[in-house]
Short mmCIF file of C-alpha atoms in Angstrom, two decimals:
data_model
loop_
_atom_site.label_atom_id
_atom_site.label_comp_id
_atom_site.label_asym_id
_atom_site.label_seq_id
_atom_site.Cartn_x
_atom_site.Cartn_y
_atom_site.Cartn_z
CA MET A 143 87.91 87.53 153.86
CA SER A 144 91.21 86.14 155.28
CA ASN A 145 94.54 88.10 153.88
CA THR A 146 95.31 84.48 152.48
CA GLY A 147 91.79 84.17 150.44
CA TYR A 148 90.89 80.94 152.10
CA PHE A 149 87.18 81.45 152.80
CA GLU A 150 85.14 80.05 155.78
CA SER A 151 82.39 78.19 153.69
CA PHE A 152 84.02 74.70 153.51
CA ASP A 153 82.26 71.93 152.08
CA ARG A 154 82.53 68.09 152.28
CA GLN A 155 85.01 68.23 149.35
CA LYS A 156 87.19 71.35 150.52
CA LEU A 157 89.87 70.46 153.11
CA ASP A 158 90.45 72.83 156.19
CA PRO A 159 94.06 73.08 157.12
CA ALA A 160 93.01 74.84 160.05
CA ASP A 161 90.63 72.11 161.37
CA LYS A 162 93.59 69.35 161.83
CA ASP A 163 91.13 66.61 163.16
CA GLY A 164 88.61 67.34 160.22
CA PHE A 165 91.61 67.60 157.71
CA LYS A 166 92.34 64.07 159.17
CA SER A 167 89.29 62.54 159.07
CA SER A 168 88.31 63.73 155.37
CA MET A 169 91.75 62.08 154.32
CA ILE A 170 91.26 58.95 155.87
CA ASP A 171 87.56 58.91 154.55
CA PHE A 172 88.50 60.11 150.83
CA CYS A 173 91.16 57.18 150.78
CA ARG A 174 88.93 54.59 152.21
CA THR A 175 85.59 55.25 150.27
CA ASN A 176 86.86 55.75 147.09
CA ALA A 177 87.84 52.09 145.65
CA MET A 178 90.02 53.32 143.52
CA ALA A 179 91.99 56.09 145.64
CA ALA A 180 95.26 54.21 146.26
CA ASP A 181 95.83 52.81 142.96
CA ALA A 182 94.61 56.40 141.46
CA LEU A 183 96.94 58.25 144.06
CA MET A 184 99.69 55.84 142.57
CA ALA A 185 98.89 56.38 139.16
CA GLY A 186 99.75 60.26 139.52
CA ASN A 187 96.09 61.56 140.59
CA VAL A 188 97.21 64.43 142.67
CA GLU A 189 97.11 67.72 140.32
CA MET A 190 99.07 70.28 141.96
CA LEU A 191 97.88 74.04 140.62
CA GLY A 192 100.84 76.59 141.10
CA LEU A 193 100.26 79.89 141.55
CA GLU A 194 103.63 81.33 141.62
CA SER A 195 103.78 82.49 138.11
CA LEU A 196 100.84 85.10 139.06
CA LYS A 197 102.58 85.87 142.39
CA GLU A 198 105.54 86.91 140.48
CA LYS A 199 103.31 88.78 137.34
CA PHE A 200 101.40 90.73 140.50
CA GLY A 201 104.87 91.62 142.68
CA PRO A 202 104.00 94.01 145.41
CA ASN A 203 100.22 93.86 144.53
CA TRP A 204 99.60 89.99 145.07
CA GLY A 205 98.65 90.13 148.50
CA LYS A 206 96.13 92.70 147.75
CA VAL A 207 94.78 90.57 144.84
CA ARG A 208 95.70 86.72 146.23
CA GLY A 209 92.20 86.80 147.81
CA LYS A 210 90.10 87.25 144.62
CA VAL A 211 92.18 85.10 143.00
CA HIS A 212 92.20 82.00 145.71
CA LEU A 213 87.90 82.60 145.39
CA LEU A 214 88.27 82.33 141.32
CA THR A 215 90.47 79.37 141.39
CA GLU A 216 88.13 77.38 143.85
CA THR A 217 84.70 78.22 142.27
CA ILE A 218 86.21 77.09 138.71
CA ILE A 219 87.85 73.97 141.07
CA LYS A 220 84.51 73.13 142.20
CA GLN A 221 82.82 73.64 138.80
CA VAL A 222 84.88 70.76 137.09
CA ILE A 223 85.87 68.54 140.22
CA THR A 224 83.02 65.32 140.95
CA PRO A 225 81.64 64.24 144.54
CA ASN A 226 84.82 61.43 144.38
CA ASP A 227 87.76 64.41 144.59
CA VAL A 228 89.14 66.51 147.21
CA TYR A 229 91.06 69.59 147.24
CA VAL A 230 92.99 71.74 149.33
CA LEU A 231 94.58 75.21 148.91
CA ALA A 232 98.00 74.50 150.72
CA ASN A 233 99.66 77.41 151.01
CA ALA A 234 99.04 80.88 149.63
CA GLU A 235 100.38 79.68 146.26
CA GLN A 236 99.61 76.62 145.74
CA PHE A 237 96.07 74.36 145.45
CA ILE A 238 96.30 70.51 145.74
CA VAL A 239 93.55 68.60 143.96
CA LEU A 240 92.86 64.67 144.34
CA PHE A 241 91.04 62.94 142.20
CA GLY A 242 89.39 59.69 143.49
CA GLN A 243 88.42 57.63 140.65
CA CYS A 244 90.15 59.15 137.38
CA ASP A 245 92.92 57.91 135.47
CA LYS A 246 95.93 59.99 134.75
CA GLU A 247 95.16 61.32 131.88
CA THR A 248 91.92 62.31 132.86
CA ALA A 249 92.72 63.58 136.15
CA ASN A 250 95.48 65.61 134.06
CA LYS A 251 92.98 66.98 131.68
CA LYS A 252 90.79 67.89 134.05
CA ALA A 253 93.71 70.30 136.16
CA GLN A 254 94.44 71.87 133.00
CA GLN A 255 90.65 73.03 131.98
CA ILE A 256 90.80 74.52 135.48
CA ALA A 257 93.82 76.42 135.15
CA LYS A 258 93.12 77.43 131.36
CA GLU A 259 89.87 78.61 132.76
CA VAL A 260 91.68 80.79 135.55
CA ASN A 261 94.07 82.04 133.15
CA ARG A 262 91.47 83.25 130.58
CA ARG A 263 89.10 85.06 133.51
CA LEU A 264 92.14 86.98 135.08
CA HIS A 265 93.68 88.03 131.80
CA GLY A 266 89.70 88.93 130.27
CA SER A 267 90.77 87.75 126.84
CA SER A 268 90.50 84.38 124.78
CA ALA A 269 91.95 81.13 126.16
CA ASP A 270 95.08 81.07 123.87
CA SER A 271 95.68 84.69 124.76
CA GLY A 272 99.26 83.48 126.33
CA PHE A 273 98.43 84.34 129.69
CA HIS A 274 100.09 81.28 132.05
CA GLY A 275 100.08 82.48 135.36
CA VAL A 276 98.75 78.89 136.74
CA THR A 277 100.21 75.90 136.19
CA VAL A 278 99.66 72.24 136.43
CA LYS A 279 101.88 69.40 137.36
CA SER A 280 100.98 66.27 137.93
CA MET A 281 102.24 64.06 141.30
CA VAL A 282 102.77 60.47 141.53
CA PHE A 283 103.49 58.89 145.01
CA GLU A 284 102.12 55.86 147.02
CA ILE A 285 99.36 57.00 149.80
CA PRO A 286 99.77 54.80 152.66
CA ARG A 287 97.21 52.34 151.79
CA ASP A 288 97.30 51.17 155.32
CA GLU A 289 97.73 54.13 157.21
CA PRO A 290 96.36 56.75 155.63
CA GLU A 291 96.00 58.77 158.77
CA LYS A 292 99.76 59.74 157.82
CA LEU A 293 98.81 62.24 155.81
CA ALA A 294 96.70 64.03 158.92
CA ASP A 295 96.91 67.59 157.93
CA VAL A 296 97.94 69.92 154.82
CA LYS A 297 102.14 69.70 155.92
CA ALA A 298 102.30 66.23 155.37
CA LEU A 299 100.24 66.15 152.46
CA THR A 300 102.37 68.96 150.76
CA GLU A 301 105.72 67.42 151.90
CA THR A 302 104.83 64.20 150.04
CA VAL A 303 103.60 65.72 146.94
CA GLU A 304 106.96 67.35 146.93
CA GLU A 305 108.66 64.59 148.25
CA ALA A 306 106.77 62.82 145.39
CA ARG A 307 108.14 65.40 142.62
CA GLN A 308 111.68 65.33 143.77
CA GLU A 309 111.61 61.47 143.24
CA LYS A 310 109.86 61.65 139.84
CA GLN A 311 112.99 64.27 138.89
CA ALA A 312 115.61 61.92 139.97
CA GLU A 313 114.56 58.65 138.75
CA GLU A 314 113.45 60.67 135.28
CA THR A 315 117.85 61.92 135.37
CA GLU A 316 119.38 59.18 137.03
CA ALA A 317 120.72 57.39 133.56
CA PHE A 318 121.57 60.78 132.40
CA GLU A 319 123.74 61.56 135.44
CA GLN A 320 125.38 58.28 135.21
CA ALA A 321 125.94 58.61 131.49
CA ARG A 322 127.12 62.57 132.26
CA GLU A 323 130.98 61.79 131.61
CA THR A 324 130.40 59.95 128.25
CA ILE A 325 128.35 63.19 126.80
CA LYS A 326 129.87 65.89 124.81
CA LEU A 327 128.77 68.61 122.40
CA VAL A 328 129.26 67.83 118.81
CA TYR A 329 128.84 70.88 116.31
CA TRP A 330 126.65 70.98 113.01
CA PRO A 331 127.82 73.14 110.11
CA VAL A 332 125.12 75.28 109.39
CA THR A 333 125.55 76.68 105.83
CA ASN A 334 124.14 79.91 104.72
CA ILE A 335 122.35 79.13 101.57
CA ARG A 336 122.80 82.07 99.67
CA LYS A 337 125.97 83.18 100.40
CA ARG A 338 127.53 79.73 100.27
CA LEU A 339 129.16 80.21 103.54
CA VAL A 340 129.25 78.36 107.03
CA SER A 341 129.41 81.07 109.69
CA MET A 342 127.46 79.25 112.17
CA TYR A 343 127.30 76.11 113.72
CA ARG A 344 124.05 73.87 115.71
CA ALA A 345 125.35 72.28 118.90
CA GLU A 346 123.94 69.27 120.03
CA LEU A 347 124.59 66.73 122.49
CA SER A 348 125.93 63.65 121.77
CA ILE A 349 124.23 60.52 123.96
CA PRO A 350 124.79 57.08 124.00
CA ASP A 351 122.39 55.59 122.05
CA GLY A 352 119.85 53.70 124.58
CA THR A 353 120.58 56.02 127.37
CA MET A 354 117.91 58.82 127.45
CA PRO A 355 113.63 57.90 127.15
CA GLU A 356 112.38 58.74 123.25
CA ALA A 357 109.47 60.33 125.13
CA GLY A 358 111.37 62.48 127.15
CA SER A 359 110.53 63.25 131.27
CA GLU A 360 107.03 64.26 132.79
CA THR A 361 108.11 67.00 134.80
CA GLY A 362 110.66 68.35 132.35
CA ALA A 363 113.67 67.14 134.99
CA LEU A 364 115.42 65.41 132.02
CA GLU A 365 115.14 68.11 129.57
CA CYS A 366 116.51 70.96 132.00
CA ALA A 367 119.60 68.37 132.73
CA MET A 368 120.18 68.06 129.19
CA ASP A 369 120.07 72.08 128.59
CA VAL A 370 122.03 72.55 131.88
CA ALA A 371 124.71 70.22 130.19
CA ALA A 372 125.04 71.85 127.17
CA LEU A 373 125.16 75.26 128.59
CA GLN A 374 128.15 73.74 131.06
CA LEU A 375 130.06 72.41 128.08
CA ALA A 376 129.40 75.41 125.30
CA GLN A 377 130.94 77.56 128.56
CA ALA A 378 134.13 75.38 128.63
CA MET A 379 134.35 75.78 124.70
CA MET A 380 133.95 79.51 124.70
CA LYS A 381 136.53 80.21 127.23
CA ASP A 382 138.75 78.49 125.47
CA MET A 383 137.90 80.37 121.89
CA PRO A 384 137.58 84.50 122.98
CA ARG A 385 137.95 85.42 119.65
CA ALA A 386 135.56 82.91 117.82
CA LYS A 387 134.20 84.34 114.36
CA PRO A 388 131.36 81.91 113.86
CA LEU A 389 127.72 82.21 115.64
CA LEU A 390 126.78 79.43 117.83
CA LEU A 391 123.08 77.89 117.74
CA LEU A 392 122.84 76.39 121.19
CA PRO A 393 119.41 74.03 122.07
CA LEU A 394 116.99 74.59 124.83
CA HIS A 395 113.89 73.14 125.68
CA MET A 396 110.59 75.43 126.06
CA SER A 397 110.11 73.86 129.39
CA SER A 398 113.28 74.83 130.67
CA LEU A 399 112.04 78.30 130.35
CA THR A 400 108.13 78.23 131.27
CA SER A 401 109.45 76.16 134.81
CA LYS A 402 110.50 78.92 137.19
CA GLN A 403 112.40 76.15 139.28
CA PHE A 404 113.92 74.96 135.82
CA ARG A 405 114.42 78.58 134.36
CA GLU A 406 116.60 79.23 137.41
CA ALA A 407 118.99 76.97 137.03
CA VAL A 408 119.12 77.75 133.15
CA LEU A 409 119.68 81.29 134.37
CA SER A 410 122.58 80.46 136.20
CA GLU A 411 124.55 78.73 133.17
CA LEU A 412 123.85 81.54 131.27
CA LYS A 413 125.10 84.06 134.03
CA LEU A 414 128.67 82.22 133.82
CA LEU A 415 129.33 82.15 130.00
CA PRO A 416 131.70 84.80 128.81
CA GLU A 417 131.05 88.11 126.93
CA TRP A 418 130.96 86.83 123.81
CA ALA A 419 128.09 84.98 124.19
CA GLU A 420 125.79 88.03 124.02
CA ARG A 421 127.20 88.79 120.42
CA ARG A 422 127.06 85.48 118.82
CA LEU A 423 125.37 82.68 120.84
CA MET A 424 121.80 82.51 119.70
CA LEU A 425 119.34 79.50 121.52
CA LEU A 426 117.40 77.21 119.29
CA ILE A 427 114.32 76.54 121.24
CA LYS A 428 112.96 73.03 120.99
CA GLY A 429 109.17 71.79 121.93
CA LEU A 430 107.64 74.74 120.85
CA ASP A 431 103.97 74.26 120.00
CA ASP A 432 103.14 75.70 116.44
CA ASP A 433 100.25 77.78 118.56
CA VAL A 434 102.56 79.69 121.04
CA PRO A 435 101.38 83.05 121.86
CA GLN A 436 103.40 85.70 121.43
CA THR A 437 103.10 87.14 124.59
CA VAL A 438 104.20 83.27 126.00
CA LEU A 439 107.69 84.16 123.77
CA HIS A 440 107.74 87.64 125.13
CA ASN A 441 107.34 87.14 128.75
CA THR A 442 109.61 83.57 128.45
CA PHE A 443 112.68 85.49 126.49
CA ALA A 444 112.85 88.43 128.62
CA TYR A 445 114.74 86.29 131.42
CA ILE A 446 117.24 85.39 128.92
CA SER A 447 117.50 87.77 126.22
CA PRO A 448 120.53 89.64 128.25
CA PHE A 449 122.43 86.39 127.55
CA CYS A 450 122.37 85.82 123.57
CA ALA A 451 122.01 87.33 120.19
CA GLY A 452 118.43 85.95 119.92
CA PHE A 453 116.25 83.19 119.34
CA VAL A 454 115.40 80.40 116.91
CA GLY A 455 112.14 78.40 117.14
CA ALA A 456 112.35 74.70 116.07
CA PHE A 457 108.45 74.21 115.07
CA SER A 458 106.75 71.22 112.86
CA ARG A 459 107.03 71.54 109.20
CA THR A 460 103.29 72.82 109.21
CA PHE A 461 104.04 75.84 111.21
CA ALA A 462 102.76 78.61 109.57
CA ARG A 463 102.05 81.76 111.66
CA ALA A 464 106.00 83.58 112.06
CA GLU A 465 104.38 87.03 111.62
CA GLN A 466 101.93 86.62 114.61
CA LEU A 467 105.33 86.24 116.81
CA GLN A 468 106.78 89.57 116.67
CA GLY A 469 109.19 91.78 118.96
CA ALA A 470 109.74 88.40 121.27
CA GLY A 471 113.31 88.20 119.96
CA LEU A 472 112.56 85.63 117.51
CA ILE A 473 115.08 85.78 114.26
CA GLY A 474 114.11 82.38 112.89
CA THR A 475 112.12 79.74 112.73
CA GLY A 476 113.34 76.48 111.92
CA CYS A 477 112.06 72.70 111.28
CA SER A 478 113.60 69.47 111.25
CA THR A 479 113.49 66.69 108.38
CA GLY A 480 115.67 64.11 110.23
CA ASP A 481 112.88 62.12 110.02
CA THR A 482 111.89 62.03 106.37
CA GLU A 483 113.30 59.13 103.97
CA GLY A 484 113.30 60.47 100.66
CA ILE A 485 111.98 63.58 98.66
CA THR A 486 108.46 63.23 97.75
CA PRO A 487 106.16 65.97 96.40
CA SER A 488 104.21 66.13 99.62
CA LEU A 489 107.38 66.87 101.61
CA VAL A 490 108.50 69.20 98.88
CA GLU A 491 105.02 71.12 99.60
CA GLU A 492 105.55 70.99 103.18
CA LEU A 493 109.12 72.68 102.68
CA SER A 494 108.24 75.39 100.63
CA ASN A 495 104.81 76.57 102.45
CA PHE A 496 106.98 76.56 105.38
CA VAL A 497 109.22 79.59 103.65
CA VAL A 498 106.48 80.98 102.19
CA LYS A 499 104.49 81.26 105.21
CA ASN A 500 107.01 82.02 107.87
CA ASN A 501 109.47 84.18 105.84
CA GLY A 502 107.98 87.21 104.66
CA GLY A 503 111.71 88.96 104.60
CA GLN A 504 111.63 89.56 108.69
CA LYS A 505 112.91 86.02 109.53
CA ARG A 506 115.42 83.63 108.35
CA THR A 507 114.09 80.27 107.51
CA PHE A 508 116.29 76.85 108.85
CA ILE A 509 116.29 73.20 107.78
CA PHE A 510 118.22 70.96 110.32
CA GLU A 511 119.22 67.51 110.09
CA ALA A 512 118.82 66.90 106.36
CA PRO A 513 119.50 63.24 105.72
CA ASP A 514 120.84 63.73 102.21
CA LEU A 515 121.85 65.61 99.91
CA ASP A 516 118.92 65.79 97.66
CA THR A 517 117.19 67.36 100.78
CA ALA A 518 119.59 70.11 101.20
CA THR A 519 119.10 70.56 97.26
CA THR A 520 115.65 71.09 97.83
CA ALA A 521 115.86 73.46 100.76
CA ARG A 522 117.70 75.65 98.20
CA LYS A 523 115.25 74.96 95.48
CA VAL A 524 112.82 76.26 98.17
CA HIS A 525 114.81 79.50 99.45
CA TYR A 526 115.45 78.35 102.77
CA ASP A 527 118.38 80.44 104.43
CA TYR A 528 119.93 77.78 106.24
CA VAL A 529 120.15 74.16 106.03
CA ASP A 530 122.47 71.87 107.98
CA GLY A 531 122.68 67.75 108.36
CA PRO A 532 124.40 64.26 107.14
CA GLY A 533 123.51 65.70 103.67
CA VAL A 534 125.50 68.83 103.82
CA ALA A 535 128.70 68.01 105.93
CA PRO A 536 129.29 65.78 108.96
CA ALA A 537 129.23 66.66 112.88
CA LEU A 538 132.43 67.86 113.71
CA SER A 539 133.67 67.64 117.22
CA ALA A 540 134.84 71.02 117.87
CA PHE A 541 133.81 74.32 117.06
CA GLY A 542 135.32 75.66 113.52
CA PRO A 543 136.07 78.12 111.66
CA VAL A 544 134.18 80.20 109.07
CA PHE A 545 134.70 79.11 105.39
CA LYS A 546 133.34 79.03 102.02
CA ILE A 547 131.53 75.66 100.64
CA ALA A 548 131.77 74.91 96.85
#
C-alpha cells in the first residue's frame, strides 16, 4: 500500500495520476464516447468528494489512516458509479468523480450517497449520526469540447475544477458585492413576553429588493458573504456602543459554519468583535435541518462558541426535537411566521406544538417576523418566550435601549 492509499489495481474507470499518457487517453476517451459528456460537465456533473474534515478530525493520525480511508471511499465509489463514469484521487484529501450520462441532480444524489455511506462506515453508527467527514461539492465547468486533451493530467483537471468553483462563487456574490454600499443592518426589537420587556434586538441585513436570488446560492458563497457583511456591520456598532445593555441576536447561516473555507472567513470576523460580544452576542443559526444531529451542532459550534454567549436555532414550525440537542450551546429554538397570512386553527396548532415539544423548561422559544398583532397575541397565548416582527414593533435603524412595553 502506498502512503497515499492509492492502490495499484487500476481499472478502466479509475484514472491513474502517475500514468500521464494513460490519464490523457482516458480523459479523451471519456469525453468522446459519452454522448452527453460535454453537456453533462457543463451542467455540473463533476462531483468533488472532500476529505479535509476527516484530516482535521484525525489530526496527527491522518497519515496512518488515510490509506484505509481512501480504500473505503474508492470501494463505495465503485458500488455507485456506472461504466459511463470515471473517478480519480486528485490528492490525499480529494476524490473527483466525473459522471458521463447523468443530469446534475442525479450526479449530486449519487455523490451524496457515496459520502453518506463512507461517513456511516467510518463512524460505525447510523447514517444520521452526525458524522460528516466527507463533503460533497458539485462543480460546473465547460470541458474543452474540441480539445479534451487540455485535461491531460490530474493537475489540469483539479485546477479546472478549482477555477470552476471560484468562478461560480464569484458569480453568486457579484450582485451582493455591487450592492454592498447600500446594505445595512436593521434591528428588530425582540419582546420578552413574560416580562413585557425588550432587552434583545435581532439584527437583519437590509438589502435592496431584487438584488439577491430568492433561492440563495449553490456553493454557499452568497450566504457567507452576507454573514461576513453582517459581522462587519455589527462590529462597527459594537465598538461605538461599548456599554450596550441589550442582547444582540445576529444571523449566521449553517452552511457558513460547516464549510472549512467559509468558516475561516466567519472566524476571522468573529475574532475582531469587542470583548462584550462574549457576554451579549447570540447567534441565530439559519439553514438548519429539522433532523440535524446533536454531534453536528456540537462539532460546528465548538469553533465559534468562545466568541459569543450562545446560539438560537431557526427551524421549521414542525420542529419537535430540541430535547435531543443538548450540550451544544443551543439556548433557544425559533420559527418564523413571516410567510403566514392570518391566524388559522392549523397555524395555532403548529405554534402550540412547537412550544410544547421544544421548551421543557430548558430552551427558550422564539417567534420571528410576526406579521400582525393577532400573530403576536397568539404567541403570548401559547406561551412563547420571545416574539418580534411588524406585529410587535417596527425595525429600527440603530441598536436600541432596554425598555418596558405596555
